[in-house]
PDB file of C-alpha atoms in Angstrom:
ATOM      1  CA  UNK O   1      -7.840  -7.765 -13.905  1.00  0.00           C
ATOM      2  CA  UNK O   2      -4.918  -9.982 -12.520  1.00  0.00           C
ATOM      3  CA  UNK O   3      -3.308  -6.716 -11.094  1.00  0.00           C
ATOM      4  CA  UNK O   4       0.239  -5.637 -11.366  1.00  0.00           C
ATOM      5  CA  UNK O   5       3.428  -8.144 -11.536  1.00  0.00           C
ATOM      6  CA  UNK O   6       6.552  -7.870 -10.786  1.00  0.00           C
ATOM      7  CA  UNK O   7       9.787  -9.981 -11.771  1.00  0.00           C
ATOM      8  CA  UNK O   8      11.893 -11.176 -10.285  1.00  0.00           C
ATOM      9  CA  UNK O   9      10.654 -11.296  -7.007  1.00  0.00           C
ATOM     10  CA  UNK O  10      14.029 -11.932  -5.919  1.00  0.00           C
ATOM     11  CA  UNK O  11      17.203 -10.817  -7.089  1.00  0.00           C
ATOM     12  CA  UNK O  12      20.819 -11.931  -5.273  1.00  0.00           C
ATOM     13  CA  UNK O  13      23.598 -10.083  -7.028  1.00  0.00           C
ATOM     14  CA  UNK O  14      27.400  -8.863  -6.650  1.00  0.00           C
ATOM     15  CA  UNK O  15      28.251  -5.204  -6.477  1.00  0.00           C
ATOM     16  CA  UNK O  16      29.307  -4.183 -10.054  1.00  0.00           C
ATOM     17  CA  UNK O  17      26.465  -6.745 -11.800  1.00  0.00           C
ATOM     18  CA  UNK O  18      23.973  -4.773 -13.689  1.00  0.00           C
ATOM     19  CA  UNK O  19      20.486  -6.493 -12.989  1.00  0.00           C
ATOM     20  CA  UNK O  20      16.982  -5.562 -15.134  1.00  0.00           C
ATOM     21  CA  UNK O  21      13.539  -5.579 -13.422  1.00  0.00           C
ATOM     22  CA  UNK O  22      10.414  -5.697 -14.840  1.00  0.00           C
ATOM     23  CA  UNK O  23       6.835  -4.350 -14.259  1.00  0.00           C
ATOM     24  CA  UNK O  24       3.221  -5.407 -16.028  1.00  0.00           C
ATOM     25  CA  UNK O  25       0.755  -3.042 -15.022  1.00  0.00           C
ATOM     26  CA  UNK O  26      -2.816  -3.764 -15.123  1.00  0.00           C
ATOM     27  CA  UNK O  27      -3.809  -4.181 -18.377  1.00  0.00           C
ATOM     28  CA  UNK O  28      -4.527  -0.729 -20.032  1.00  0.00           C
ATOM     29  CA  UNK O  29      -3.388   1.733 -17.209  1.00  0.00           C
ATOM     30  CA  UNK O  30      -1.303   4.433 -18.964  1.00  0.00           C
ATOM     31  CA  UNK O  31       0.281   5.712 -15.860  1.00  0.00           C
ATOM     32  CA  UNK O  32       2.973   3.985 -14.216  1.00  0.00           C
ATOM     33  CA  UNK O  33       5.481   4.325 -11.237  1.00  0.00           C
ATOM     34  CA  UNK O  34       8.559   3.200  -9.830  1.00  0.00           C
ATOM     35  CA  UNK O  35       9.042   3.140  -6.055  1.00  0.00           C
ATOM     36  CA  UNK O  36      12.151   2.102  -3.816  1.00  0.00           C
ATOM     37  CA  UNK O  37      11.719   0.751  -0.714  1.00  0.00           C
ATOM     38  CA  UNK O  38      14.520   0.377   1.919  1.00  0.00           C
ATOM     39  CA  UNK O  39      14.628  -1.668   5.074  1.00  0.00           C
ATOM     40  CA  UNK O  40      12.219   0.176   7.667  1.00  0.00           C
ATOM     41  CA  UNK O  41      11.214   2.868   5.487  1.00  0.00           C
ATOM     42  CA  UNK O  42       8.463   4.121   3.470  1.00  0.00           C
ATOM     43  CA  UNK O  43       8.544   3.954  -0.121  1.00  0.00           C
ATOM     44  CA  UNK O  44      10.141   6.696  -2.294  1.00  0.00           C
ATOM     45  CA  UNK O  45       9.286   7.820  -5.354  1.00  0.00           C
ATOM     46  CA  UNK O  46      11.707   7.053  -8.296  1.00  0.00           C
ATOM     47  CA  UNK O  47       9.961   8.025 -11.597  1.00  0.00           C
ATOM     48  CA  UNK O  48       6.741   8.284 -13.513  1.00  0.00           C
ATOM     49  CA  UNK O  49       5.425   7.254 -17.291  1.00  0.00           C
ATOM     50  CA  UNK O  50       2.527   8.353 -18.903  1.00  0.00           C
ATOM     51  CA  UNK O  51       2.203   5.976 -21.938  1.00  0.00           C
ATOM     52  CA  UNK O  52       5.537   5.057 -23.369  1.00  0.00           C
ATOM     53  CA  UNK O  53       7.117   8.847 -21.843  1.00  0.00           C
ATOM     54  CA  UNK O  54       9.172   9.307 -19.073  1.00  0.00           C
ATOM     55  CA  UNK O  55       7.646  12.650 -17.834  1.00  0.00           C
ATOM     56  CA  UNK O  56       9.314  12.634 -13.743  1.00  0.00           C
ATOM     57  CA  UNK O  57      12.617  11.443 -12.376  1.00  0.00           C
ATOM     58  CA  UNK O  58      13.426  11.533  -8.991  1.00  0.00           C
ATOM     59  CA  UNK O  59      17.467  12.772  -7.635  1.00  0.00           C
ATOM     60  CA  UNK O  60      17.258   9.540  -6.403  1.00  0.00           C
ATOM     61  CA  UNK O  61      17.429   8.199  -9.680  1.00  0.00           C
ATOM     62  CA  UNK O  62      21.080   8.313 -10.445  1.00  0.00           C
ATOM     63  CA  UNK O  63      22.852   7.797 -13.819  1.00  0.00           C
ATOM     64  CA  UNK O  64      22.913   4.261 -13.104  1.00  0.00           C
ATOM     65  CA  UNK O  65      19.507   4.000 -13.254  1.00  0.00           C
ATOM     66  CA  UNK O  66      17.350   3.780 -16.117  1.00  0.00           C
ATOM     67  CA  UNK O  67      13.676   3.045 -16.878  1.00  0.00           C
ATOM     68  CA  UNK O  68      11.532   2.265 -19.996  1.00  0.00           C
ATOM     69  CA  UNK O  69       8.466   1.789 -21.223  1.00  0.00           C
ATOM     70  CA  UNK O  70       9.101   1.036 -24.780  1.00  0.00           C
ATOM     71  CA  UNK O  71       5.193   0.024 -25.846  1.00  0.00           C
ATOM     72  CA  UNK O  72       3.133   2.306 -22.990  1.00  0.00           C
ATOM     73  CA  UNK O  73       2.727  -1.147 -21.819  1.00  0.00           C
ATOM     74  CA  UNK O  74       5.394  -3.180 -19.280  1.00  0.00           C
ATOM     75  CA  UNK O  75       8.743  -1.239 -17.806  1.00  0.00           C
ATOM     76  CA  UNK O  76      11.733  -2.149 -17.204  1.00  0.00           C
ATOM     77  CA  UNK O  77      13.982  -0.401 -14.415  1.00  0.00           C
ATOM     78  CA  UNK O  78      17.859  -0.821 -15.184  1.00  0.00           C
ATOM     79  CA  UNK O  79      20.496  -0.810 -12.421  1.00  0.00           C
ATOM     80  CA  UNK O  80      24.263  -0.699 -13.254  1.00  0.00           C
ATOM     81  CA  UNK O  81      27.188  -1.328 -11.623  1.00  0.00           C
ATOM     82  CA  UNK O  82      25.601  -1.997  -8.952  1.00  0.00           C
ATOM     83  CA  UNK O  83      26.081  -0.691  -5.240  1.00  0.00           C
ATOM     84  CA  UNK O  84      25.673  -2.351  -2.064  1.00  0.00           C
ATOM     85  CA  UNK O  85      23.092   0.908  -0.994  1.00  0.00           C
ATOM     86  CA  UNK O  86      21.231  -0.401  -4.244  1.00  0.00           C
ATOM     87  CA  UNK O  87      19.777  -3.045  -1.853  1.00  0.00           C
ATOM     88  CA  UNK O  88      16.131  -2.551  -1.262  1.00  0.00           C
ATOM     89  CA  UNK O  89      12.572  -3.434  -2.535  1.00  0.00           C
ATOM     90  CA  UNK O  90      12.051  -1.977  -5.634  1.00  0.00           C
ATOM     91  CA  UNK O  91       8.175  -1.252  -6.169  1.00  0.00           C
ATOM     92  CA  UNK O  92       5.812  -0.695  -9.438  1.00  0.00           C
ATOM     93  CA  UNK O  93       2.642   0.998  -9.679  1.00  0.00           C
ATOM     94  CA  UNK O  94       0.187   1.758 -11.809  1.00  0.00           C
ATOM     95  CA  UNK O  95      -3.088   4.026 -12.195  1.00  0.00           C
ATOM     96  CA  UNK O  96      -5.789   4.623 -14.995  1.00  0.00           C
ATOM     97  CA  UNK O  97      -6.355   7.935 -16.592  1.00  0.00           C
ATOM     98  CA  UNK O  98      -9.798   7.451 -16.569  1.00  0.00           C
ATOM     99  CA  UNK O  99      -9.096   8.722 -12.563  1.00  0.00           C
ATOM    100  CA  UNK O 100      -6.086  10.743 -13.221  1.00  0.00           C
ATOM    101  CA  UNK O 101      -6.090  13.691 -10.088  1.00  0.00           C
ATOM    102  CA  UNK O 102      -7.007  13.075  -6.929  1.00  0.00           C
ATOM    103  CA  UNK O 103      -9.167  10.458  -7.470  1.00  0.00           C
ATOM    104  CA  UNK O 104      -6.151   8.225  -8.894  1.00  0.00           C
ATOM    105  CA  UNK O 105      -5.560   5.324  -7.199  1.00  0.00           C
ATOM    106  CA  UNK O 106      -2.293   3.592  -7.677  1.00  0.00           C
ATOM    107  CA  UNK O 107      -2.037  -0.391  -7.464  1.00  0.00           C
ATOM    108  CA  UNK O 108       1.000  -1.583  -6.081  1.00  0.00           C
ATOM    109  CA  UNK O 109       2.671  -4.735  -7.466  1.00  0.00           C
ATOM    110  CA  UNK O 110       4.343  -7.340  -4.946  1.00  0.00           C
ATOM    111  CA  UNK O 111       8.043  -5.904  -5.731  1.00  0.00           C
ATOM    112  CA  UNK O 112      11.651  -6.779  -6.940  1.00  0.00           C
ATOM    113  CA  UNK O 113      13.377  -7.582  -3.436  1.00  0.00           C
ATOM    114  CA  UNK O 114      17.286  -6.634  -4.576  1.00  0.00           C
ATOM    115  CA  UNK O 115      19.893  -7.642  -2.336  1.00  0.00           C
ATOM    116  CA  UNK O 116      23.808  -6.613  -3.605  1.00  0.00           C
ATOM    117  CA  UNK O 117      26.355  -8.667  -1.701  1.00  0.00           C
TER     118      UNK O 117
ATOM    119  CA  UNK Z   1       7.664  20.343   0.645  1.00  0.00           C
ATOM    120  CA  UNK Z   2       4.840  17.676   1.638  1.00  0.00           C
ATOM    121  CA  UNK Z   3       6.096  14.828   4.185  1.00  0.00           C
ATOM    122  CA  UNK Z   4       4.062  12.876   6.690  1.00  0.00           C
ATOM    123  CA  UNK Z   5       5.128  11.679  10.495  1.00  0.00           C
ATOM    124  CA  UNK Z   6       3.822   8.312  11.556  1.00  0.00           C
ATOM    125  CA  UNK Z   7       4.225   8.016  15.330  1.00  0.00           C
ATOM    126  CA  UNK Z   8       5.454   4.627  16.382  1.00  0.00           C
ATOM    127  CA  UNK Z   9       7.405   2.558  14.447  1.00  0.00           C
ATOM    128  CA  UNK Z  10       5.275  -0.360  16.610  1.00  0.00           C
ATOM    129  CA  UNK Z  11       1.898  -0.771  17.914  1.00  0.00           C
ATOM    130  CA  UNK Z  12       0.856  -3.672  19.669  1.00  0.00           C
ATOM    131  CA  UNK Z  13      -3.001  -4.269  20.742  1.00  0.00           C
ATOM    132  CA  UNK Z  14      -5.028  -7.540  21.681  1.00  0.00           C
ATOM    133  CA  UNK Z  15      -7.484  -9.054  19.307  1.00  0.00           C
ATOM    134  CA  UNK Z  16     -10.678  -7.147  19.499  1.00  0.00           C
ATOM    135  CA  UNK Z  17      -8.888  -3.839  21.107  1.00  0.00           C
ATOM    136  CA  UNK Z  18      -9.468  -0.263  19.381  1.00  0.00           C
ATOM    137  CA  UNK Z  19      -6.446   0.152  16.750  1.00  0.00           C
ATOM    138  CA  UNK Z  20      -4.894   3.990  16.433  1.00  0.00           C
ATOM    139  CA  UNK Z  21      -2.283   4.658  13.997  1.00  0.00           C
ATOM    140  CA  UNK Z  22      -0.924   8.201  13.965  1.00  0.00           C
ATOM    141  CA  UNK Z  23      -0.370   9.848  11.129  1.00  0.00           C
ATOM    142  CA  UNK Z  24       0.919  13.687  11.065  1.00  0.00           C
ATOM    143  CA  UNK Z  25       1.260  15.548   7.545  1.00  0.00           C
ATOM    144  CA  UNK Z  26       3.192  18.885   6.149  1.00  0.00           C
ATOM    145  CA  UNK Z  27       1.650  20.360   3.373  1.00  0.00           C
ATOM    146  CA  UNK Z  28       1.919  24.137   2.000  1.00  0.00           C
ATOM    147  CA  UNK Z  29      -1.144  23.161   0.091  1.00  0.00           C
ATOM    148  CA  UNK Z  30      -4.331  21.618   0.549  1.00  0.00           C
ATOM    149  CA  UNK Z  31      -3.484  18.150   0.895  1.00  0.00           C
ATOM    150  CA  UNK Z  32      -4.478  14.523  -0.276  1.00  0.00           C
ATOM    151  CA  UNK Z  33      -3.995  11.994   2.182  1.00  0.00           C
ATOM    152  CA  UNK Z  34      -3.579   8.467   1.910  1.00  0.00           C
ATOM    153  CA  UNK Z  35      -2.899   5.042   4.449  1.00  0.00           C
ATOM    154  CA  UNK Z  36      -1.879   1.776   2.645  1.00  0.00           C
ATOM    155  CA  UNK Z  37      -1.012  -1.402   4.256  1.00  0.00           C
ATOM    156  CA  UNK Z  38       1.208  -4.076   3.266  1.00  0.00           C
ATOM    157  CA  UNK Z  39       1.236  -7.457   4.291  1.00  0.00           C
ATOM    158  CA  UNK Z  40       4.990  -9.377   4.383  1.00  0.00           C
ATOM    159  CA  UNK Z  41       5.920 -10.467   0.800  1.00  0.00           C
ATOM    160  CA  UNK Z  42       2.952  -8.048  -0.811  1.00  0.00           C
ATOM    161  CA  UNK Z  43       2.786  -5.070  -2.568  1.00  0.00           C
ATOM    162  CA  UNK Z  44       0.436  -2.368  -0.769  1.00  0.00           C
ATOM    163  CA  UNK Z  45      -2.894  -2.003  -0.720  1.00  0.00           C
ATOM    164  CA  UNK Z  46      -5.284   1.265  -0.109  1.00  0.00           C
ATOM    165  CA  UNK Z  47      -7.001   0.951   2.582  1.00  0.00           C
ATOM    166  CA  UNK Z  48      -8.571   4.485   2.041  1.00  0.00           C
ATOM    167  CA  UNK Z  49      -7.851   8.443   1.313  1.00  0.00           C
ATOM    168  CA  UNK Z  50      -9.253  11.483   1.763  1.00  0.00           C
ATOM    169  CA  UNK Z  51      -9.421  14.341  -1.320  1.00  0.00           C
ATOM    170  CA  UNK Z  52     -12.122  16.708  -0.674  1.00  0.00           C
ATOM    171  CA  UNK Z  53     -15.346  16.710   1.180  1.00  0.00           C
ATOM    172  CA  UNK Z  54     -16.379  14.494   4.332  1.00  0.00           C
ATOM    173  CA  UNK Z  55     -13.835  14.613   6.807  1.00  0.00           C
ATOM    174  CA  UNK Z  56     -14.312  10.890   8.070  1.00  0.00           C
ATOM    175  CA  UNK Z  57     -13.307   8.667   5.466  1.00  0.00           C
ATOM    176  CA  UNK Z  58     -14.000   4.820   5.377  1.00  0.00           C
ATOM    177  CA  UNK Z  59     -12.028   2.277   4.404  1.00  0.00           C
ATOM    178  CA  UNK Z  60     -11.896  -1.493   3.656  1.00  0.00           C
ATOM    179  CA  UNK Z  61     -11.658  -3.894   6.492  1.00  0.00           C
ATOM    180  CA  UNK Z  62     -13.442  -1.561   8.752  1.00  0.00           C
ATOM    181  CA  UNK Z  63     -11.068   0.925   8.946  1.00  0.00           C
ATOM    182  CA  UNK Z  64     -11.597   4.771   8.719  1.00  0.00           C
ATOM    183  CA  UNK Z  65      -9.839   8.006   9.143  1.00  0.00           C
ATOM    184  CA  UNK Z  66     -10.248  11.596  10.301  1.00  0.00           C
ATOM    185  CA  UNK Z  67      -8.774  14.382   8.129  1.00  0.00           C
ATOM    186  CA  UNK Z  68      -8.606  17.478  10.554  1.00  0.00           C
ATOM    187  CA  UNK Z  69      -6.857  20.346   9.233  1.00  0.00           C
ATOM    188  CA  UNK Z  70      -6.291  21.748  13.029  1.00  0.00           C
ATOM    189  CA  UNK Z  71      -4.162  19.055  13.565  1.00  0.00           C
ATOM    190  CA  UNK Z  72      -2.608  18.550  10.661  1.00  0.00           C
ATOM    191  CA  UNK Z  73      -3.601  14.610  11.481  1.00  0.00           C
ATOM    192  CA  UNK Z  74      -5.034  11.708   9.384  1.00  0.00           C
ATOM    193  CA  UNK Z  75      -4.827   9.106  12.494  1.00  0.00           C
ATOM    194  CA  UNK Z  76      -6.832   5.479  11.396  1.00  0.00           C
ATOM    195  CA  UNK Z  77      -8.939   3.660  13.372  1.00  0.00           C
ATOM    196  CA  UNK Z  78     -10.272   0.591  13.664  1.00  0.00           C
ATOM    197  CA  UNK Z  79     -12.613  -0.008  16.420  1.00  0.00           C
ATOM    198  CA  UNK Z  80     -11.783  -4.080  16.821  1.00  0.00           C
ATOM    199  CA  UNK Z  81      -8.371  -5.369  15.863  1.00  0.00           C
ATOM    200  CA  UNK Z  82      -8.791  -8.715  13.987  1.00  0.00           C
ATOM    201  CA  UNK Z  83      -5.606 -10.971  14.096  1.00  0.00           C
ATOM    202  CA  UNK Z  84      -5.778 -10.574  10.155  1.00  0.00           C
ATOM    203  CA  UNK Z  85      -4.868  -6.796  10.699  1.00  0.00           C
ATOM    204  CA  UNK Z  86      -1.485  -7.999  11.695  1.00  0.00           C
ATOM    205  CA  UNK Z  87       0.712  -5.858   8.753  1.00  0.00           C
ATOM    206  CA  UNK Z  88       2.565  -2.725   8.474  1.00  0.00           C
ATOM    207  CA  UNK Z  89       1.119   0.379   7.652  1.00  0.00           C
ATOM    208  CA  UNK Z  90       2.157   3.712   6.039  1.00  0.00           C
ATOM    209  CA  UNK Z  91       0.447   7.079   5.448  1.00  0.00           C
ATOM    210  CA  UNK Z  92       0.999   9.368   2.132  1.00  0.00           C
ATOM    211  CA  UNK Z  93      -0.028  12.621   1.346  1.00  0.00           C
ATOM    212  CA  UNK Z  94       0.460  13.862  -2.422  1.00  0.00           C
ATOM    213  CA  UNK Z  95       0.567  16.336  -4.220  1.00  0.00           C
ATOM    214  CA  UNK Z  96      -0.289  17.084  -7.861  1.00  0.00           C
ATOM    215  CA  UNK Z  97       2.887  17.543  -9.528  1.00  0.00           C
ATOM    216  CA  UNK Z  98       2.571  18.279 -13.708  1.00  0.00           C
ATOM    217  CA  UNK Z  99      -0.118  16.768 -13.605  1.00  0.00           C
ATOM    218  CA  UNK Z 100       0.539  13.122 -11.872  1.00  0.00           C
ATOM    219  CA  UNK Z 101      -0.099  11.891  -8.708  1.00  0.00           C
ATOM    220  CA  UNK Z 102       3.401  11.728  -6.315  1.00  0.00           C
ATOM    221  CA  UNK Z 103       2.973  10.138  -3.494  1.00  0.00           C
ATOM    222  CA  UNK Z 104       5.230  11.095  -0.073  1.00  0.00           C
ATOM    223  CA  UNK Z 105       5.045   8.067   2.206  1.00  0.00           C
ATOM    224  CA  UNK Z 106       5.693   8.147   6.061  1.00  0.00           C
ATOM    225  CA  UNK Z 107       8.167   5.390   7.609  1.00  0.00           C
ATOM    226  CA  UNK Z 108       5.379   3.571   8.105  1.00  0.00           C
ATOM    227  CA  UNK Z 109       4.053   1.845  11.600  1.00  0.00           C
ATOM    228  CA  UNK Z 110       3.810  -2.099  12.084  1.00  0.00           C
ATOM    229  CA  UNK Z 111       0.637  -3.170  13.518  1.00  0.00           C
ATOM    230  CA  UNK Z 112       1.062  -6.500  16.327  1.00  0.00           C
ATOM    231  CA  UNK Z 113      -1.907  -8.295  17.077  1.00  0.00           C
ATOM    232  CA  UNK Z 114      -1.894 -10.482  19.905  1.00  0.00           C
ATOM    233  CA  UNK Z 115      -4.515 -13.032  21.044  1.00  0.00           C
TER     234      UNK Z 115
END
């Protein structure tokens, strides 16, 4: 178990760049989540896979926003154009269905820190 | 809608003090309750959460918590502050939602440990 990984940890871009994240979850969780995480908040919830299927999206999710999981295995979360409000910590987690309900326990990965100048 | 109030955006206690972090939830349904921490440069971590049953739940790192549905509170506790505790904190309560866990996360409060 080497837990869930995130890259880039770091991301400096210009406002209209599209940048790509990616998320490994721990090795044969099905469920995974996207988080956002802005400067003296809590994080928010963005979206939710189970498997390869996008079953949740948050409103914060915007069109320019888009997230796969092409294999049920890593994700990718896809900003475009981006905007300088874009800026934040952008979190993945993920959770096995053996302890799907309240049980579930999600394990955080270390995060995509985004800045747009 | 579910949403959780941490008091104090701060809290600042000497090393070996009791830590309280306050933690006030909104729920039209029985609710799950959470408290992560995170550490600079880390993802979080669960310290502990409550679902159903025993009211005082324990945690890692000697923490625990108190669900009491009076109070709508899930404050944590620690009974010694370690310098190590140093990190911020944040609360969640969720909800199932078709079937997955959501989490709704509080602002979170920064724990200051001081020798």
């Amino acid at each position: 178990d080497t837990g869930v990984s995130q890259d880039p940890r770091h991301k400096i871009t210009k406002r209209g760049q599209n940048v790509t994240f990616r998320c490994d979850p721990i090795s044969e969780h099905n469920r995974l989540y996207w988080y956002r995480q802005t400067l003296g908040q809590g994080p928010e919830f963005l979206t939710y896979f189970q498997n390869e299927a996008q079953l949740e999206k948050s409103r914060l999710l915007s069109d320019r926003f888009s997230a796969e999981r092409p294999k049920g295995s890593f994700s990718t979360l896809e900003i475009q154009r981006t905007e300088q409000g874009d800026s934040a910590m952008y979190l993945c987690a993920s959770s096995s269905r053996v302890l799907a309900g309240p049980k579930e326990t999600q394990y955080f990965g270390p995060g995509t820190r985004l800045l747009v100048l | 809608a579910q949403s959780v109030t941490q008091l104090g955006s701060h809290v600042s206690v000497s090393e070996g003090a009791l830590v309280l972090l306050r933690c006030n939830y909104s729920s039209s349904v029985p609710p799950y309750l959470f408290w992560y921490v995170q550490y600079p440069n880390q993802g979080l971590q669960l310290l502990l959460k409550y679902t159903t049953g025993a009211t005082l739940v324990k945690g890692i790192n000697g923490f625990e918590a108190e669900f009491k549905k009076s109070e709508t509170s899930f404050h944590l506790t620690k009974p010694s502050a370690h310098m190590s505790d140093a990190a911020e904190y944040f609360c969640a309560v969720s909800f199932m939602n078709t079937g997955f866990q959501k989490l709704v996360f509080g602002t979170g409060t920064r724990l200051l440990v001081s020798p």
